[in-house]
Every structure is written in C-alpha cells, then in structure tokens.
Amino acid sequence: MTLDATITDGLRWTVVCPYPRLEPERGVAALVDGEQVALFRTYDGALYAIGQRDPIAGAYVMARGIVGTRGDIPTVASPLHKQVYDLRTGECLDVPGVAVPTYRVRCRAGLVEVATPAVSRPMADVGGAR
Amino acid sequence: MRSEKTSGRLVVVGNGMVGQRFVEALRSRDTAGRWQVTVLGEEARPAYDRVRLSAFFDGVSAEELNLHRPDDGVDLRLGEPALAIDRDRRVVRTGAGEYRYDALVLATGSYPFVPPIDGVYVDAGPDAPGPTPRLRPGVFVYRTLDDLAAIRDFAKGRRTGVVIGGGLLGLEAANALRLLGLGTHVVEFAPRLMPMQVDEAGGAMLRRYVEELGVTPHLGVATTAVRSRPDGGLAGLTLSDGGWLPADLVVVAAGIRPRDELARAAGLELGERGGVRVDTTCRSTTDERIWAVGECAAVEGVCYGLVAPGYAMAEVVADRLVGGTARFPGADTSTKLKLLGVDVASFGDAHGRSPGSLDVTFVDPATRVYAKLVLSDDAKTLLGGVLVGDVTAYPTLRASVGGPLPGPPLALLAPSGDGTGTGAGIAALPGSAQVCSCNAVTKDQLVGAIAEGCRDVPALKECTRAGTSCGSCVPMLKQLLADSGVPLSKALCEHFDHSRQELFDIIRVRGITSFSRLVAEHGRGRGCDICKPVVASILASLGNGYVLDGEQASLQDTNDHFLANIQRDGTYSVVPRIPGGEITPEKLIVIGEVARDFNLYTKITGGQRIDLFGARVEQLPKIWKRLVDAGFESGHAYGKALRTVKSCVGSTWCRYGVQDSVGLAIALELRYRGLRAPHKIKAAVSGCARECAEARSKDFGIIATERGWNLYVGGNGGFRPRHAELFAADLSTEELVRYVDRFLMFYIRTADRLQRTAAWIEALDGGLDHLRSVIVDDALGLCAELDAAMARHVESYTDEWRETLADPDRLRRFTSFVNAPDVPDPSITFEVERGQPVPARPDRRPVALGLPTRMGVTN
C-alpha cells in the first residue's frame, strides 16, 4: 500500500481519506502504520480516532458502532455488546477500567490524517496475534 | 410433645396439584436432602393444573397445563397407583412392588360423585366396589384430561348434552359442551345455579346470563333415570318432576368425594363425611407417620374442595417434616371464576350465616351486575360477599375479610370503570392481608419484595409466587407497584422522554422523516444505540424508503447497516430468503456453490433456511451478487422484521394434511417480507392439527382445519417460551390475511422497543379480548388505517440487497479499510472443525476434547 505520511513533532501523520468520505455519525476502519484505527465524524463535524479492537469482545469492530452522545460526551457503542465508549478519551463508560487507545486526528486540505508515534511497530504485532 | 422425624424415606401417594406442591415445598425446605422422596401417581401424566382444566377446550394443550417441574431428587412413578398400605411393616404396595416409608403423605385427591341414578352404570350399579365403577357409554364425569378428551371425541356428530349438577364444575362442563357445539341443558337439584357460592338473587342474575348463551337450566329437579334407545344408544333422562330430557351425551358433575379407600382399608380414622381424619398439623389421628393433604384430608373432620386450602396443607406438612411447627390456619374458601363468560366471585361468609350479620346489596339490571356484601352487626367489619357480572372489586374485598371495610360499601361495589376496581382499596389494606390467596402471599411480603428490588409484575411473581395460580390478584400487584413509587418511566432513553409508541405517533402525525428533526424538536443530544435503531425501525415501518439512504444509515445497528448478521469475530453471516422453506434443487446448488467458493461455514437454521457464516464485510456484495443473480433476495435475518413463515408439507403430499400449508406460508412470507417491527417476527403454518410446523411457538401461527384456518397469536421460543393463543377459528384465507395484516400493523404501532408479541398482548389493557375487539370488531376505528398501511408496505417492498448492488455509493460502505480496501482484516482467521471453517481462537482447542496425547506418555 502507498500512503502519504509526514512527520511532525515526533508524530507520523498518515493521510487516510478525503473528509467527505466520512459520513456524519458513522465510522470507518483504517490501517495506519500497521494498526487498525476506527475513525468517526460526529454530527458537528468533529473527528475522532480510537482503536478498532473491542477490548471486551476482542474483535476488530469499533468503527461499526452507533455514534451518539451521553450527556455532552460524544460516544460510540460497541456493535457486539453495546458497551459505550467516550470518543475523546477512549474510556468505557459502562465498564470501569476498560478503555480503547485514542489517536490524534486532523483535517488538512480536505484530507483526514491520523497520527501514530514516528517510530512504527513491526507488522507482526498487529491483527491476528491476539 | 412428640419428637418429629426429619429424615428417611418419604412416600407421597398422588401427583395432583396439591401432591406436586407438597413435593416442591418439601424439596425447597429440605436443602440437605434428608428425605428420600418417592411419588406414586395413578394417572400417566404428571401433575397438571386442574383448575384450568376447561381451558383444554379452548385449545390449551396438556403440556401447557403441566405443573410438574423435573427434580432429580424425586423418584416419580407415574401410572403406578398405590394399592395398599401395610402400616405394621410401613410399606406401600403397588402393582410393581413395595415402597418402605418412614413418613407417608396421602395426596390422593377426590373422585367425582355419581348419584344413584337408574341406568347410569354399565351393569354393576352404584354399589359396585371402587370409586369409579364403569359408567355406561355416553355418560361421563369431568375430572381428568382423559375425561375431557373422551367427552370431546364422543361429542362429534351429536346434538344434545345434559349436565347433571349446576354447581361450579357443572357450569364449566356446560360451557364445554356448548363449545363442542351441543345444545346444552343443566339439571340442578337446588333452586338456583351455583348454590354453594351464590345466594338466590345472585343465582337469578346468573341464570339470565346462562340462558342467553343458549344453555337451558332445569332447577329444583333431580335426575331419576338414564334411558336407552332400542339400539342401546343413549335416549335421555327422566326427571323427578316427571319431565323427559332427550340427550345424546351426559356429564355428571354432582360434586366430589375424597379418595380415602386406601386409608379406610389401612384402618385409619376417617372424617364423618369421608376423608382421612387429620389434626391441624395434617397428621393422621390414628398413625403419626401418616399425613394427608388436599381434597382427601378431613382437617378436624372438614374436607376442602379448593386448591388454596390444599396448598396451605402441603406447606404445613412440608414444614413439619423438616422440624417446623406450622399449623393449618383454617381455609379461605373464596372463589373467583369466569363461567360461561360471566365473572362470578364469592368470598368469606357469602351466605350471611354469622349471627346478626347485615347485607348490603347492589343490583343493576342494565349492566346486569349483582353484588352483595355481608357485614358484621355494627356494619364495620366485612364478613363476606357475592359478586356476579363484575368482579373487579374481588381482590380488595377478599383481602379485607375480617377487617374494616376499605371504603364506603356502594363505592366498593359500583363498577369502577378504570379496570382495576381497587381504587384506594389496596392502600387501606392491613399488611397482614393476603393479597394472593392461592399462594398465601400477604401485602407485607409483596411490599418487602418491592423494597428488595422487584420492579414489575413478572419479578413479583418470580420472587413471591403471588399471581401465579389463578391470577386474579395481578391488578393488585400492579397497584402495589404503582403505590410504592417504583419509577415506571416510559422514557426510551436519555434522549427522549417518550415511549416507542408515542414516538411512532409523533413521527407519523407530524410527518417527520429524519432523526435530526425528531431529536431537535422532541428530544435532546444526538441519540444512542437505543433510540437510533428504534427511530430507524419506525421510519422504515412508515415507508421512508431504502433503509440506508442519507441520515438513516447512521441510525442502523451494524446488522442493518451491512444487511448481514455480525458474529463474535466481527465477520457476518448471510441468510437468503427461502419462503416457506421451499427451494428448488438449482437454488440449493447455488447456495452450496457460494458457500464453497467463499469458504463459508454452512448451517441449516430453525426457520427452514440456510445460514452462511464467516463473510468479511468486503465479501458481502460479491456473495450477494451471486445470490441475487440466482433469484435470491434478502432474508432479513439481520433486521427486527419478519423472519420466516415456516411450514409443514401440507395437503400437497402429506396423507394427513387438510390444507395447502406451504402455499399459504409462501404467500404470507412474500406479503410481509421486509416489514420492520419493534422486534423480530416469526410465523408458521401447519397443514393439520398435528402441528408439524410448530405454529403455536410463533408470533403468529396458523393451523389448518377442515373448514379453513385457525389463527394463533403471541407465541415465542427464546428465553421465556410461550404458546400462541387462539385468536380466531375456521377463517377463510381472505379473513385470515386481513386479521394478520391488522395484527402486525397494530403491533408495529403500539409495542415497546424489543417487545415480542406475547409480552405486548399481555401488557395490552384487556389482553387478547381487547386485541380481538380492535382487529375483528374495529373497536378503535383503526382498521381502515391499518389495512391501508399494510397495503402500502406490500406495494412498496423492494429487495434491499438488489438495491444495494445497483448503487456504487451504497457499495462503498463494504470496505475493510478506507485507505486499504484490498487488505482483508488480518485479525480474522479460521480453523477447521468437522470439515468447515470456524473462528480461530487461542482458547479453543476443539481437536483435543480431553483425549490422551502420546506426548509425555511413559510406561
């Protein structure tokens, strides 16, 4: 795969897709530097990126959850068993102590970019090796 | 004081309602398993609900009446009646052997009393030995399921039936004969119907109801003889007033007598009017190792023919056998029942026999309600009463017997109209008042259960058993829950204060077509995984087009979003529609080829179709392209929608089938396919009464009759299985479809989120009767609207998968990674089990199965 990436402040910013490719209140999965990332666009247009792996079920499905709010918190619910996560912090709001990783995400020149640490991990750490 | 024996061998003779209750009560107390329990039952069936026996004629099966719960700690021997008790050796003898006992509980119940009427027996006459000498053909008693089945079979093709006995059981039997299509007469020796329960004025009101139903009472006369025709068949009855009553079938329901022949032969003391004489601990007055409970027991000489006192006795003996000190407190002989469509209740001193008692009577000829309260001489204490026609006040009144009146007498008796009839009643009840008399549950116990967290009627039933027998106290349970301030919020979630039904009406009436407008005008925030799928379902039910267009896509759960069913590893399963379970070999081959080419795990479902597992999101369109090209369409296994209409093979092939069940199932499945609902909807059509399609376990089930179709509604399998109930009988196909249309549309409009039809009907005020009035009689004036809504659905149906494949924008969703659409999700891996792919899991080692491995084996 050929992906555009720039390195700023020790972060590797990977271009993922044009902004309009994201539907409001729906997620997509992306492969960023070998990691599975779930990207969301909320109703107000803001972008969030969290780990694609559901930490409770162990499957890579978070991008397929329903996006909404709890109070003022933007959320996504796991599509498998509906635990709700804070899109900003990755914290699970239903099960204390459970969280998904979060990633920095931005929109530049109409393109959505996700940041990972500049030193990437080898592919073998990804995916099937659960 | 005697020291109680609290362990050893326990033999229970009889597995009726009370015998069964005794065993359950003992087992729940005897947690250490100190009693080794053997139960001997005469009937081949385990205990069943004899109180609801007549429901058998409404289509309720023997299985549904079953009360027996399997218990590994109990040796249940059915069809093995006890023949004798040897008290010296402490054994019970049966045809199969002997059972030693350290304690013996008699729960033999009663037998139907047959008066000495000339010609009623085959030969021997009324003095023949045993409780039930052989009745002549055409004469029946009304006691067991076998009796009822025999009556049903004999009634076929006959015209007139007579019931001897106008009491409670007699009127039930009369209703049964009426339902079987016989012209029905009731002969009662007393001058009124139900003489034990109601007074003269109540009896007169009852008579009017009964006559209107076409049942003819003959009161104040006895039957003197049963006469035969010259060919030996039944001709009719002669009456004590010289009258003659032609009859093809006779049911004797003249009362019951205790089954005490075992006790009598064993030399136990009996009551003056029969029954095993016991003290208030239910122990035999002759033999301290023998106890008696239920209708066969004469507690201090008195026999009780109702189930509630029997249950109370069962609890007493169970308590005593584990060292307790319970005593039979005397019985509540209150009854409430629906006879021939008339509600009748009597409670306490219904006949005003207490010295100086006063009557307050209320008669309304217009609504045909009769009510009487019996009060103490100072008019302050309620002693008893009779209600005919409207019994809504019964639960409150019954619980108030012996205490102060819960309100002014006339306010208590006048029909309340609010359906609960309890008014301020229950709040006025003392804590010790029994709310459920069948299971002896007090108001205090219920209040306690609510305080401990019971939040609804099912939870209260589970926790206290209140309301689980006759159910008459359920309105009081609801009232208690409401009074206790349990928050029964109807709010769907934090984003809407409305129930699903209210949202449906808002969306429909205001013509709202988007979630954003709905939540902006009627809610708050941006929704969640609860309200969004609900709104998506409502929009789909109201015909807002393709379920994934525009904003609707963001409302859908992942299953609806990918039009497939998510599985534990994040893959999806695919279920093509196979209407009625009928499929050509060519199509079957296509499914097989697709499964093989995409390496899908393949399994036959319970709904007569085929589920293909292990598809990744990006494979779904390719799989469906092949299926759609071969003529398949979405099976909506992923949706809260109609799933399947299962069928048996029907009259086309089956030698028993009476209608084309497959044809009807296919037509119905095609009619309702794609219909979005509050929950999944399952259906089935059986081609005859053998019911091979299991239609009564479905939301709507249809069973063929020789004259048309019987429609059943409100069944389901799942966590809490229910049998569907008969909604209407012998319908033409056109009537059937019309009723099902309305049933489904009314359900879609008014049910709660994720509420199956069974729970929905249960929650409807008025239940199945109300549903019938809405659908058949158009009581709410809704039918035209419901019919039009269904017509729109049928007309606008399109296959979601065909539409998806036709649109590149829609297909874009089916990608693994937005920036690497050619890379499959690397986390999805399979292993092989029984020749098929299954999700690979490190914690799962299917091949090992605990078999010894060669490694590490040393000799």
Coordinates of N, CA, C and O in Angstrom, one line a residue, chain B residues 72-135:
Chain B
D72 N -34.4 -34.1 40.1 CA -33.6 -35.3 40.1 C -33.7 -36.0 41.5 O -33.4 -37.2 41.6
G73 N -34.0 -35.2 42.5 CA -34.1 -35.8 43.8 C -35.4 -36.5 44.1 O -35.6 -36.9 45.3
V74 N -36.3 -36.6 43.2 CA -37.6 -37.2 43.4 C -37.8 -38.4 42.5 O -37.6 -38.2 41.3
D75 N -38.1 -39.5 43.0 CA -38.4 -40.7 42.2 C -39.9 -40.7 41.9 O -40.7 -41.1 42.7
L76 N -40.2 -40.2 40.7 CA -41.6 -40.1 40.3 C -42.1 -41.3 39.5 O -41.5 -41.6 38.5
R77 N -43.1 -42.0 40.0 CA -43.5 -43.2 39.4 C -45.0 -43.0 38.9 O -45.9 -43.1 39.7
L78 N -45.1 -42.7 37.6 CA -46.5 -42.4 37.1 C -47.1 -43.7 36.6 O -46.5 -44.7 36.3
G79 N -48.5 -43.7 36.6 CA -49.2 -44.8 36.2 C -49.0 -46.0 37.1 O -49.1 -47.2 36.7
E80 N -48.6 -45.7 38.3 CA -48.4 -46.8 39.3 C -49.1 -46.5 40.6 O -48.6 -46.0 41.6
P81 N -50.4 -46.7 40.6 CA -51.2 -46.4 41.8 C -50.9 -47.3 43.0 O -50.5 -48.4 42.8
A82 N -51.0 -46.6 44.1 CA -50.8 -47.4 45.4 C -52.0 -48.3 45.6 O -53.2 -47.9 45.3
L83 N -51.8 -49.6 45.9 CA -52.9 -50.5 46.1 C -53.2 -50.7 47.6 O -54.4 -51.0 47.9
A84 N -52.2 -50.7 48.4 CA -52.5 -50.9 49.8 C -51.4 -50.3 50.7 O -50.3 -50.1 50.2
I85 N -51.7 -50.0 51.9 CA -50.7 -49.6 52.9 C -50.7 -50.6 54.0 O -51.7 -51.0 54.6
D86 N -49.4 -51.1 54.3 CA -49.2 -52.0 55.4 C -48.6 -51.2 56.5 O -47.4 -51.0 56.4
R87 N -49.4 -50.8 57.5 CA -48.8 -49.9 58.5 C -47.9 -50.6 59.4 O -47.0 -50.0 60.0
D88 N -48.0 -51.9 59.6 CA -47.1 -52.6 60.5 C -45.7 -52.7 60.0 O -44.7 -52.4 60.6
R89 N -45.7 -53.0 58.7 CA -44.3 -53.1 58.0 C -43.9 -51.8 57.5 O -42.8 -51.6 56.9
R90 N -44.8 -50.8 57.5 CA -44.5 -49.4 56.9 C -44.1 -49.5 55.5 O -43.0 -49.1 55.0
V91 N -45.0 -50.2 54.6 CA -44.7 -50.2 53.2 C -46.0 -49.9 52.5 O -47.1 -50.1 53.0
V92 N -45.8 -49.3 51.3 CA -46.9 -49.0 50.4 C -46.8 -50.0 49.2 O -45.7 -50.1 48.7
R93 N -47.8 -50.7 48.9 CA -47.7 -51.8 47.8 C -48.4 -51.2 46.5 O -49.4 -50.6 46.6
T94 N -47.7 -51.4 45.4 CA -48.2 -51.1 44.1 C -48.2 -52.3 43.3 O -47.7 -53.4 43.7
G95 N -48.6 -52.2 42.0 CA -48.6 -53.4 41.1 C -47.1 -53.8 40.8 O -46.8 -54.9 40.4
A96 N -46.2 -52.9 41.0 CA -44.8 -53.1 40.7 C -43.9 -53.5 41.9 O -42.8 -54.0 41.7
G97 N -44.4 -53.4 43.1 CA -43.6 -53.7 44.2 C -44.0 -53.0 45.5 O -45.1 -52.5 45.6
E98 N -43.1 -52.9 46.4 CA -43.4 -52.3 47.7 C -42.4 -51.1 47.9 O -41.2 -51.2 47.5
Y99 N -42.9 -50.1 48.6 CA -42.0 -49.0 48.9 C -42.1 -48.7 50.4 O -43.1 -48.5 51.0
R100 N -40.9 -48.9 51.1 CA -40.8 -48.6 52.5 C -41.0 -47.1 52.8 O -40.5 -46.3 52.0
Y101 N -41.6 -46.8 53.9 CA -41.6 -45.4 54.3 C -41.3 -45.1 55.7 O -41.6 -46.0 56.6
D102 N -40.7 -44.0 56.0 CA -40.6 -43.5 57.4 C -41.7 -42.5 57.6 O -42.1 -42.2 58.7
A103 N -42.1 -41.8 56.5 CA -43.2 -40.9 56.5 C -44.0 -41.1 55.2 O -43.4 -41.3 54.2
L104 N -45.4 -41.1 55.4 CA -46.2 -41.3 54.2 C -47.2 -40.1 54.1 O -47.8 -39.8 55.1
V105 N -47.2 -39.5 52.9 CA -48.1 -38.4 52.7 C -49.2 -38.8 51.7 O -48.9 -39.2 50.6
L106 N -50.4 -38.8 52.1 CA -51.5 -39.1 51.2 C -52.0 -37.8 50.5 O -52.4 -36.9 51.2
A107 N -52.0 -37.8 49.2 CA -52.5 -36.7 48.4 C -53.3 -37.3 47.3 O -53.1 -37.0 46.1
T108 N -54.3 -38.1 47.7 CA -55.0 -38.9 46.6 C -56.1 -38.1 46.0 O -56.8 -38.6 45.1
G109 N -56.4 -36.9 46.6 CA -57.5 -36.1 45.9 C -58.9 -36.6 46.1 O -59.2 -37.2 47.2
S110 N -59.7 -36.5 45.1 CA -61.1 -36.9 45.2 C -61.5 -37.6 43.9 O -60.8 -37.6 42.9
Y111 N -62.7 -38.1 44.0 CA -63.3 -38.6 42.7 C -64.6 -38.0 42.5 O -65.3 -37.5 43.5
P112 N -65.1 -38.0 41.3 CA -66.4 -37.4 41.1 C -67.6 -38.3 41.7 O -67.6 -39.5 41.5
F113 N -68.4 -37.6 42.4 CA -69.6 -38.3 43.0 C -70.6 -38.5 41.9 O -71.0 -37.6 41.2
V114 N -71.1 -39.7 41.7 CA -72.2 -40.0 40.8 C -73.4 -40.5 41.6 O -73.3 -41.5 42.2
P115 N -74.4 -39.7 41.5 CA -75.6 -40.0 42.3 C -76.2 -41.4 41.9 O -76.0 -41.8 40.7
P116 N -76.9 -42.1 42.7 CA -77.5 -43.4 42.4 C -78.7 -43.2 41.4 O -79.8 -43.2 41.8
I117 N -78.4 -43.0 40.2 CA -79.4 -42.8 39.2 C -79.5 -44.1 38.4 O -78.5 -44.7 38.0
D118 N -80.8 -44.5 38.2 CA -81.0 -45.8 37.5 C -80.4 -45.7 36.1 O -80.7 -44.7 35.3
G119 N -79.7 -46.7 35.7 CA -79.2 -46.8 34.3 C -77.9 -46.0 34.0 O -77.4 -45.9 32.9
V120 N -77.3 -45.5 35.1 CA -76.1 -44.7 34.8 C -74.8 -45.6 34.7 O -73.9 -45.2 34.0
Y121 N -74.9 -46.8 35.2 CA -73.7 -47.6 35.1 C -73.9 -48.7 34.1 O -75.1 -49.0 33.8
V122 N -72.9 -49.3 33.6 CA -73.0 -50.4 32.6 C -73.7 -51.5 33.2 O -74.7 -52.0 32.6
D123 N -73.3 -52.1 34.3 CA -74.0 -53.2 34.8 C -74.2 -53.2 36.3 O -75.2 -53.2 36.9
A124 N -73.0 -53.1 37.0 CA -73.0 -53.5 38.4 C -73.9 -52.6 39.3 O -74.5 -53.0 40.3
G125 N -74.0 -51.3 38.9 CA -74.8 -50.4 39.7 C -74.0 -49.6 40.7 O -72.8 -49.8 40.8
P126 N -74.6 -48.7 41.4 CA -73.9 -47.8 42.2 C -73.1 -48.4 43.4 O -72.3 -47.8 44.0
D127 N -73.5 -49.7 43.8 CA -72.8 -50.3 44.9 C -71.6 -51.0 44.5 O -70.9 -51.7 45.3
A128 N -71.2 -51.0 43.2 CA -70.0 -51.7 42.8 C -68.8 -51.2 43.5 O -68.8 -50.0 43.9
P129 N -67.8 -52.0 43.8 CA -66.6 -51.6 44.5 C -65.8 -50.5 43.8 O -65.9 -50.4 42.5
G130 N -65.0 -49.8 44.5 CA -64.1 -48.8 43.9 C -64.8 -47.5 43.7 O -66.0 -47.4 43.7
P131 N -64.0 -46.5 43.6 CA -64.6 -45.1 43.5 C -65.3 -44.9 42.1 O -66.2 -44.1 42.0
T132 N -64.8 -45.5 41.1 CA -65.4 -45.2 39.7 C -65.8 -46.5 39.0 O -65.1 -47.0 38.2
P133 N -67.0 -47.1 39.4 CA -67.4 -48.2 38.6 C -67.7 -47.7 37.1 O -67.8 -46.5 36.9
R134 N -67.9 -48.6 36.2 CA -67.9 -48.2 34.8 C -69.2 -47.5 34.4 O -70.3 -48.1 34.6
L135 N -69.1 -46.3 34.0 CA -70.3 -45.6 33.5 C -70.7 -46.1 32.2 O -69.9 -46.6 31.4

